[in-house]
Coordinates of C-alpha atoms in Angstrom, one line a residue:
M72 CA 100.6 131.1 75.6
R73 CA 100.0 128.9 72.9
A74 CA 103.7 127.9 71.4
R75 CA 104.4 128.5 67.8
V76 CA 107.0 127.1 65.4
R77 CA 108.9 129.9 63.7
T78 CA 111.7 129.2 61.3
V79 CA 115.1 131.3 60.7
L80 CA 114.2 133.3 57.7
G81 CA 114.8 137.0 56.5
A82 CA 117.2 139.7 55.9
A83 CA 119.2 139.3 59.0
L84 CA 120.1 135.7 57.7
A85 CA 120.2 136.4 54.3
A86 CA 123.0 139.4 55.1
T87 CA 124.8 136.8 57.3
V88 CA 124.6 133.9 54.6
S89 CA 126.0 136.5 51.7
L90 CA 129.0 137.7 54.0
A91 CA 129.7 134.4 55.0
L92 CA 130.0 132.9 51.6
A93 CA 131.8 135.5 50.5
V94 CA 134.5 134.9 53.2
A95 CA 134.5 131.0 53.1
A96 CA 134.7 130.9 49.3
P97 CA 137.9 132.8 48.2
G98 CA 138.9 130.4 45.3
T99 CA 135.6 130.4 43.6
A100 CA 136.0 133.4 41.0
A101 CA 139.1 131.5 39.4
A102 CA 140.8 128.1 39.2
G103 CA 144.0 127.6 40.8
P104 CA 145.9 125.2 42.8
P105 CA 144.3 123.7 45.9
A106 CA 144.4 125.8 49.1
P107 CA 147.4 124.6 51.5
P108 CA 146.2 123.0 54.9
P109 CA 145.2 125.0 57.5
V110 CA 148.3 125.7 59.6
G111 CA 147.9 125.6 63.4
P112 CA 149.6 124.0 66.6
A113 CA 151.3 120.9 66.5
V114 CA 150.5 117.7 68.6
D115 CA 149.7 118.9 72.3
E116 CA 151.2 122.6 71.4
I117 CA 149.6 125.3 73.3
V118 CA 148.6 128.4 71.7
S119 CA 146.6 131.3 72.8
S120 CA 145.7 134.9 72.4
D121 CA 147.8 137.3 74.7
N122 CA 144.9 138.0 77.0
V123 CA 144.1 134.0 78.0
T124 CA 147.0 132.3 79.8
Q125 CA 147.1 128.7 81.2
V126 CA 147.8 128.6 84.9
A127 CA 147.4 124.8 85.4
N128 CA 146.5 121.5 83.9
L129 CA 146.0 118.4 85.9
P130 CA 146.2 115.2 83.7
K131 CA 143.5 112.4 84.5
Q132 CA 144.6 109.9 86.9
E133 CA 144.1 106.1 87.5
P134 CA 141.6 104.6 86.8
F135 CA 140.5 107.3 84.3
T136 CA 143.4 107.4 82.3
G137 CA 142.0 105.2 78.9
E138 CA 140.9 106.7 76.2
S139 CA 137.6 105.9 76.7
S140 CA 137.6 107.3 79.9
Y141 CA 136.3 110.7 78.4
G142 CA 136.2 113.8 80.9
T143 CA 132.5 115.5 80.6
D144 CA 130.7 118.2 82.3
I145 CA 131.4 120.2 85.3
A146 CA 129.5 121.5 88.5
F147 CA 131.1 123.7 91.5
S148 CA 130.6 124.1 95.1
G149 CA 132.7 126.3 97.3
D150 CA 136.5 125.3 96.8
L151 CA 135.7 122.2 94.9
A152 CA 134.6 121.5 91.0
Y153 CA 133.0 118.0 90.2
V154 CA 133.9 116.6 86.9
G155 CA 131.8 113.9 85.2
N156 CA 133.6 111.2 83.4
Y157 CA 132.6 108.2 81.4
D158 CA 133.9 105.9 84.1
G159 CA 132.3 108.1 87.2
F160 CA 133.4 111.2 88.7
V161 CA 136.2 113.5 90.0
V162 CA 136.2 116.0 93.0
Y163 CA 138.9 118.5 92.6
D164 CA 139.8 121.3 95.1
V165 CA 140.5 124.3 93.4
A166 CA 141.1 126.5 96.3
D167 CA 144.1 127.7 94.5
P168 CA 143.5 127.7 90.7
A169 CA 147.0 127.4 90.0
A170 CA 147.4 124.2 91.9
P171 CA 144.2 121.9 91.8
R172 CA 144.5 118.4 93.3
V173 CA 142.2 115.2 93.3
V174 CA 140.3 115.2 96.3
S175 CA 138.7 111.6 95.5
Q176 CA 137.5 109.9 92.5
V177 CA 134.3 107.5 92.2
L178 CA 134.4 104.6 89.7
C179 CA 130.8 104.4 88.4
P180 CA 130.7 103.9 84.6
G181 CA 128.2 105.4 82.5
S182 CA 127.5 107.2 79.2
Q183 CA 127.8 111.1 79.6
N184 CA 127.8 110.9 83.5
D185 CA 126.8 114.5 83.6
V186 CA 126.8 116.4 86.9
S187 CA 125.2 118.8 89.2
V188 CA 125.6 119.3 92.9
S189 CA 123.0 120.9 95.8
G190 CA 124.1 121.2 99.2
D191 CA 125.6 117.7 100.2
L192 CA 124.0 116.0 97.0
L193 CA 125.6 115.3 93.6
F194 CA 123.7 114.0 90.8
L195 CA 124.8 111.6 87.9
S196 CA 123.4 111.3 84.5
T197 CA 123.5 107.7 82.7
D198 CA 122.7 107.6 79.2
S199 CA 123.4 103.7 78.4
R200 CA 122.1 100.8 79.3
W201 CA 123.4 98.4 82.3
S202 CA 122.3 95.4 83.9
D203 CA 121.3 97.3 87.3
D204 CA 121.5 100.6 88.7
T205 CA 124.8 100.0 90.8
C206 CA 128.4 101.1 90.2
S207 CA 129.4 97.3 89.4
A208 CA 127.0 96.9 86.9
V209 CA 127.8 95.3 83.3
P210 CA 126.5 96.9 80.1
Q211 CA 123.1 95.6 79.1
N212 CA 122.9 96.3 75.5
Q213 CA 120.0 93.8 74.5
G214 CA 117.1 96.3 74.7
Q215 CA 114.6 93.7 74.9
L216 CA 115.9 92.4 78.2
P217 CA 115.7 94.1 81.7
Y218 CA 118.3 97.0 82.1
W219 CA 118.7 100.5 83.8
E220 CA 119.6 103.7 83.1
G221 CA 119.0 107.3 84.5
I222 CA 119.9 109.3 87.6
K223 CA 122.3 108.3 90.4
V224 CA 122.2 110.4 93.8
F225 CA 125.5 110.6 95.9
D226 CA 126.2 112.1 99.2
V227 CA 129.2 114.4 98.8
S228 CA 129.3 115.6 102.5
D229 CA 132.5 114.0 102.8
P230 CA 134.0 114.9 99.6
A231 CA 136.8 112.7 100.2
N232 CA 134.7 109.7 100.7
P233 CA 131.3 110.3 98.3
A234 CA 128.4 107.7 99.3
Y235 CA 125.8 106.2 96.9
V236 CA 122.4 107.2 98.0
T237 CA 119.7 106.0 95.4
S238 CA 118.9 106.0 91.7
V239 CA 116.0 106.5 89.5
A240 CA 115.4 105.1 86.2
T241 CA 114.2 107.5 83.6
A242 CA 112.5 107.2 80.0
C243 CA 115.8 106.8 77.3
G244 CA 118.2 107.3 80.4
S245 CA 119.8 110.8 80.9
H246 CA 121.6 112.1 78.2
T247 CA 121.8 115.3 80.4
H248 CA 120.1 116.9 83.6
T249 CA 119.4 120.3 84.9
L250 CA 118.7 121.3 88.5
V251 CA 115.8 123.1 89.2
P252 CA 115.3 124.7 92.8
D253 CA 111.6 124.6 94.0
T254 CA 110.3 127.8 95.1
A255 CA 109.8 126.7 98.9
G256 CA 113.7 125.4 99.0
E257 CA 112.4 122.1 100.2
S258 CA 113.0 119.9 97.2
V259 CA 115.1 120.2 93.9
Y260 CA 113.9 119.0 90.6
L261 CA 116.0 117.4 87.8
Y262 CA 114.9 118.2 84.6
V263 CA 115.9 115.2 82.4
S264 CA 116.8 115.5 78.8
S265 CA 117.2 112.2 76.6
Y266 CA 116.3 111.2 73.3
A267 CA 116.8 108.5 70.5
P268 CA 113.8 106.1 71.0
A269 CA 113.6 102.8 69.2
P270 CA 110.7 100.1 69.2
E271 CA 113.3 97.6 70.5
L272 CA 114.2 99.4 73.8
L273 CA 111.8 98.7 76.6
G274 CA 112.5 101.6 78.5
C275 CA 112.6 103.9 75.3
L276 CA 109.6 103.7 73.1
P277 CA 108.7 106.0 70.5
P278 CA 107.2 108.6 70.5
H279 CA 109.6 110.5 72.6
D280 CA 108.3 113.9 73.1
R281 CA 108.7 114.6 76.4
I282 CA 111.0 115.4 79.4
S283 CA 111.5 113.4 82.5
I284 CA 111.0 115.7 86.0
V285 CA 112.7 113.9 88.9
E286 CA 111.7 115.5 92.4
V287 CA 114.6 115.1 95.3
P288 CA 113.3 115.9 98.7
L289 CA 116.2 117.5 100.3
A290 CA 115.1 116.0 103.8
D291 CA 115.1 112.5 102.2
P292 CA 117.1 112.2 99.0
A293 CA 116.3 108.7 98.9
A294 CA 112.7 109.2 98.2
A295 CA 113.7 110.8 94.8
A296 CA 111.3 109.7 91.9
V297 CA 109.9 111.0 88.8
V298 CA 107.0 113.1 89.4
A299 CA 106.2 114.5 86.0
E300 CA 106.6 113.5 82.2
P301 CA 105.2 116.5 80.2
V302 CA 105.0 116.4 76.7
L303 CA 106.9 119.3 75.0
F304 CA 106.0 118.6 71.4
P305 CA 102.5 117.2 70.9
D306 CA 102.7 117.4 67.6
G307 CA 106.0 115.5 67.4
G308 CA 108.2 118.0 66.9
N309 CA 110.7 118.7 64.0
P310 CA 109.8 115.6 61.4
G311 CA 113.5 115.8 60.3
P312 CA 114.8 114.4 58.0
G313 CA 118.1 113.5 59.5
S314 CA 119.7 114.6 62.8
D315 CA 117.5 117.8 63.3
T316 CA 114.3 115.0 63.9
T317 CA 113.1 115.9 67.2
T318 CA 112.6 112.8 69.6
G319 CA 113.3 114.7 72.8
C320 CA 115.8 117.4 74.1
H321 CA 119.3 117.4 74.6
D322 CA 120.1 120.0 77.1
I323 CA 117.9 122.5 78.9
T324 CA 118.8 125.6 80.5
V325 CA 117.2 127.0 83.3
Y326 CA 117.1 130.8 84.7
P327 CA 114.9 130.1 88.0
A328 CA 115.2 134.0 88.8
K329 CA 113.2 134.8 85.7
N330 CA 111.2 131.4 85.6
L331 CA 112.4 130.7 82.6
A332 CA 114.1 127.9 80.5
A333 CA 115.6 127.5 77.2
G334 CA 115.5 124.0 75.7
A335 CA 118.0 122.8 72.9
C336 CA 115.8 119.9 71.5
M337 CA 117.5 118.2 68.5
G338 CA 115.2 120.0 65.9
D339 CA 113.8 122.5 67.8
G340 CA 114.5 125.6 70.1
V341 CA 112.4 126.2 72.6
L342 CA 111.5 128.9 75.2
M343 CA 109.5 127.9 78.3
D344 CA 107.6 129.1 81.6
I345 CA 108.8 127.2 84.6
S346 CA 106.7 128.9 86.9
D347 CA 105.1 125.9 87.8
R348 CA 108.2 123.6 88.3
E349 CA 106.4 120.5 87.5
N350 CA 104.2 121.8 84.7
P351 CA 107.0 123.8 82.2
E352 CA 105.2 125.4 79.4
V353 CA 106.8 125.8 76.1
I354 CA 106.0 129.4 74.9
E355 CA 108.0 130.1 71.8
R356 CA 109.5 127.4 69.4
V357 CA 112.2 128.2 66.4
R358 CA 113.8 126.1 63.8
D359 CA 116.9 126.8 61.7
D360 CA 116.2 124.0 59.0
T361 CA 119.2 125.8 56.7
N362 CA 122.3 125.5 59.0
F363 CA 121.2 124.1 62.3
A364 CA 121.9 120.2 62.1
F365 CA 121.5 119.5 66.1
W366 CA 120.2 122.0 68.8
H367 CA 122.4 121.1 71.5
S368 CA 122.4 123.5 74.5
A369 CA 121.5 127.1 75.8
T370 CA 123.0 130.3 77.5
F371 CA 120.8 133.1 78.6
N372 CA 122.2 136.4 78.7
D373 CA 122.0 138.0 82.4
D374 CA 118.9 139.7 81.9
A375 CA 117.1 137.2 80.0
T376 CA 116.7 139.2 76.9
K377 CA 118.8 136.9 74.9
V378 CA 119.7 133.1 74.2
V379 CA 122.7 131.6 72.7
F380 CA 121.8 128.3 71.1
T381 CA 124.5 125.7 69.8
D382 CA 124.5 123.4 66.8
E383 CA 126.6 120.3 67.6
L384 CA 126.9 119.6 64.1
G385 CA 128.5 115.9 63.7
G386 CA 127.6 115.0 67.3
G387 CA 130.8 116.0 68.8
S388 CA 133.0 113.6 66.9
A389 CA 133.3 115.4 63.7
A390 CA 135.9 117.8 62.3
T391 CA 133.5 120.3 61.5
C392 CA 135.8 123.6 62.1
T393 CA 137.2 123.2 58.4
A394 CA 137.0 125.5 55.5
D395 CA 134.6 123.0 53.9
V396 CA 132.1 123.4 56.6
G397 CA 132.4 127.1 56.9
P398 CA 131.2 129.4 59.4
L399 CA 127.8 129.0 59.5
R400 CA 127.1 125.2 60.5
G401 CA 128.5 123.9 63.8
A402 CA 128.1 127.3 65.1
D403 CA 126.5 129.3 67.9
G404 CA 122.9 130.8 67.0
I405 CA 122.2 134.4 68.6
Y406 CA 118.7 135.0 69.5
D407 CA 117.1 138.3 71.1
I408 CA 113.9 137.6 73.1
V409 CA 111.3 140.6 71.8
D410 CA 107.8 140.2 73.5
G411 CA 108.5 136.7 74.2
Q412 CA 109.6 135.7 70.9
L413 CA 112.9 134.5 70.0
E414 CA 114.2 136.6 67.0
F415 CA 117.4 135.6 65.3
R416 CA 120.2 137.8 65.1
S417 CA 123.5 136.0 63.9
Y418 CA 126.0 133.2 64.0
F419 CA 129.0 132.9 65.8
K420 CA 132.0 130.4 65.2
I421 CA 135.5 130.5 66.1
P422 CA 137.4 132.0 63.4
R423 CA 140.5 129.8 63.4
L424 CA 140.4 126.5 60.9
Q425 CA 141.2 123.2 62.3
T426 CA 142.4 120.1 60.9
E427 CA 140.7 117.0 59.5
Q428 CA 141.9 115.1 62.6
E429 CA 140.4 117.4 65.2
N430 CA 136.8 117.1 66.4
C431 CA 135.7 120.5 66.8
V432 CA 132.1 122.3 67.0
A433 CA 130.3 124.6 69.3
H434 CA 129.6 122.9 72.8
N435 CA 129.4 123.6 76.4
G436 CA 130.0 127.6 77.8
S437 CA 128.8 129.7 80.4
L438 CA 128.6 133.7 80.9
I439 CA 131.3 135.6 82.2
P440 CA 129.5 137.9 84.9
V441 CA 130.5 141.2 83.4
P442 CA 128.3 143.8 84.3
G443 CA 126.6 145.7 81.2
R444 CA 127.9 143.3 78.7
D445 CA 127.4 139.8 77.3
V446 CA 130.2 137.9 77.3
M447 CA 130.5 133.8 77.3
V448 CA 133.4 131.4 77.4
Q449 CA 132.7 128.4 75.4
A450 CA 134.3 124.8 74.7
W451 CA 134.8 123.8 71.2
Y452 CA 136.3 120.5 71.6
Q453 CA 139.7 120.2 69.9
G454 CA 139.0 123.8 68.5
G455 CA 139.7 125.0 72.2
V456 CA 138.4 127.6 74.7
S457 CA 136.9 130.7 73.0
V458 CA 136.0 133.7 75.1
W459 CA 133.6 136.1 72.8
D460 CA 131.2 139.2 73.3
F461 CA 127.6 139.4 72.2
T462 CA 126.7 142.2 73.5
D463 CA 125.8 143.6 70.0
S464 CA 123.4 140.4 69.0
A465 CA 124.0 140.9 65.2
N466 CA 127.7 141.4 65.7
P467 CA 129.5 139.1 67.7
V468 CA 133.2 139.1 68.2
E469 CA 135.6 136.7 70.0
I470 CA 138.1 138.6 72.3
G471 CA 140.3 135.7 73.1
F472 CA 141.2 132.1 72.9
W473 CA 143.0 129.1 74.1
E474 CA 143.6 125.8 72.5
R475 CA 146.0 122.9 72.3
G476 CA 147.1 121.5 69.1
P477 CA 145.4 118.0 67.7
L478 CA 146.0 114.7 69.3
S479 CA 147.5 113.2 66.2
T480 CA 148.4 114.2 62.7
T481 CA 146.9 111.2 61.3
E482 CA 143.8 110.0 62.6
L483 CA 140.9 111.9 64.4
T484 CA 140.8 110.9 68.2
L485 CA 137.9 112.3 70.0
G486 CA 139.3 114.9 72.4
G487 CA 139.5 118.5 73.5
S488 CA 137.6 120.8 75.6
W489 CA 133.8 119.2 76.5
S490 CA 133.1 122.3 78.7
A491 CA 134.5 125.4 79.6
Y492 CA 132.9 127.7 82.3
W493 CA 134.0 130.7 84.2
Y494 CA 133.8 130.1 88.0
N495 CA 135.1 132.6 90.4
G496 CA 137.6 134.5 88.4
H497 CA 139.0 131.3 86.3
V498 CA 138.0 129.3 83.4
F499 CA 137.8 125.7 84.0
S500 CA 137.8 123.6 81.3
S501 CA 137.3 119.7 81.5
D502 CA 139.1 118.2 78.8
I503 CA 138.3 114.6 77.2
Q504 CA 141.7 113.0 77.1
K505 CA 143.9 115.8 79.1
G506 CA 142.3 116.3 82.6
L507 CA 141.5 119.5 84.0
D508 CA 142.9 123.0 82.5
V509 CA 142.8 126.3 84.4
L510 CA 142.6 129.5 82.3
A511 CA 143.2 133.2 83.2
V512 CA 141.5 135.9 81.2
D513 CA 143.1 139.6 81.5
D514 CA 141.0 141.9 79.3
A515 CA 139.6 145.1 79.8
T516 CA 136.5 143.9 78.2
I517 CA 135.7 141.6 81.3
A518 CA 136.3 144.3 84.2
G519 CA 134.2 143.7 87.2
A520 CA 133.8 139.8 86.5
Q521 CA 136.3 139.1 89.1
D522 CA 134.3 140.8 91.8
V523 CA 131.2 138.4 91.2
V524 CA 131.6 135.2 93.4
F525 CA 129.0 132.3 93.7
D526 CA 128.9 129.9 96.6
V527 CA 127.5 127.1 94.0
F528 CA 127.5 127.2 90.0
N529 CA 125.7 124.3 87.9
P530 CA 126.2 126.0 84.6
Q531 CA 122.6 124.8 83.1
T532 CA 121.1 126.4 86.1
Q533 CA 121.9 130.2 85.5
P534 CA 122.2 132.3 88.7
T535 CA 121.7 136.1 88.4
Y536 CA 124.7 138.6 88.7
G537 CA 123.0 141.8 87.8
R538 CA 123.9 144.7 90.0

């Protein structure tokens, strides 16, 4: 099907905007004293709703204790959680969620270090320029000189001693990647999202309207290679201006059982047919030039009739959960899929205001496998972790939350929950500064979720739990 570009307009948006403005601007009718600053938890204080409880925290450990050793994304296999870090990755044993322990730590610096796992293999994204592809490389910030960035492959058959296997260079590096199993079970594909081309970058020249597809033969992972670079935006994508200019994708979530993918591509949200794994086809495109600044990530509901897109206003480093920013920006956008088209229904943003010293915006989350309902857990950086229900697409509602107070009351230090995912009965949160948090949710809304068990979970590779 030929893709068409649609923009969020119409009665649903108008109603949402009108209501939100009425709520967000209580002081506009008459002049008065300035509103007091939001009152929230003290530095490092934990607050939560009654139905969400912290059961464990395991702080970052050497050599990953520096402020710039950011904890990032998570992948799961059996009793293990693999957590990315700007300095490498950590393998945790989470067989007892109340007592997680570090199995191993691999020092291998690289921006993002987004992770996924398949069998005995772990894949690591590097979105920064290095002198070579080894874990001992040094930064190479001169774009006109040879440099490396892309995907690294590790053998984690012995989780206590992961072994480096190979690397694959990809255009503009790998900001994120998404694991896509082939239909024959002989290979896995990695859909590599990257962006920010520039004339001075040898490996990232504009235009950059595509993704890279890496094939990893399971019988010979050392032979991993780029096998396709499909152009998703032959017209150049959203021209902007500003951060919503499409120059690649930030993140792609695939639903292999449905042969669908949803791409969050800076200025465009796309729906793709991935029946042919090496030739994904864009079948629908939407834009929200009113409230979305940066299409960041996507999550399907279980029956693939909805997509939640996130807007990472401020790039994750800004305080956007404030009264000044309001409830429509830096939020989730909920879309129904109707006859193959994406139809906007509403926005969702956490209702708790944060301080100017807390980076906060919609970020990574996953479904909670509740039969018959659409419920999601999601990270909001220093806004904490939110559990919310979007079964009624037009009227999403938060049903629980957990958050830690700011890192500072005087300055904004990057921190908070980068990723929060439900895995086999608990929520696991990778905090940028504080390490691994484990939460329990006790609420009638998620009845049945505890009965759904997965052997492997890569959050951007959605499994089906329909029964």
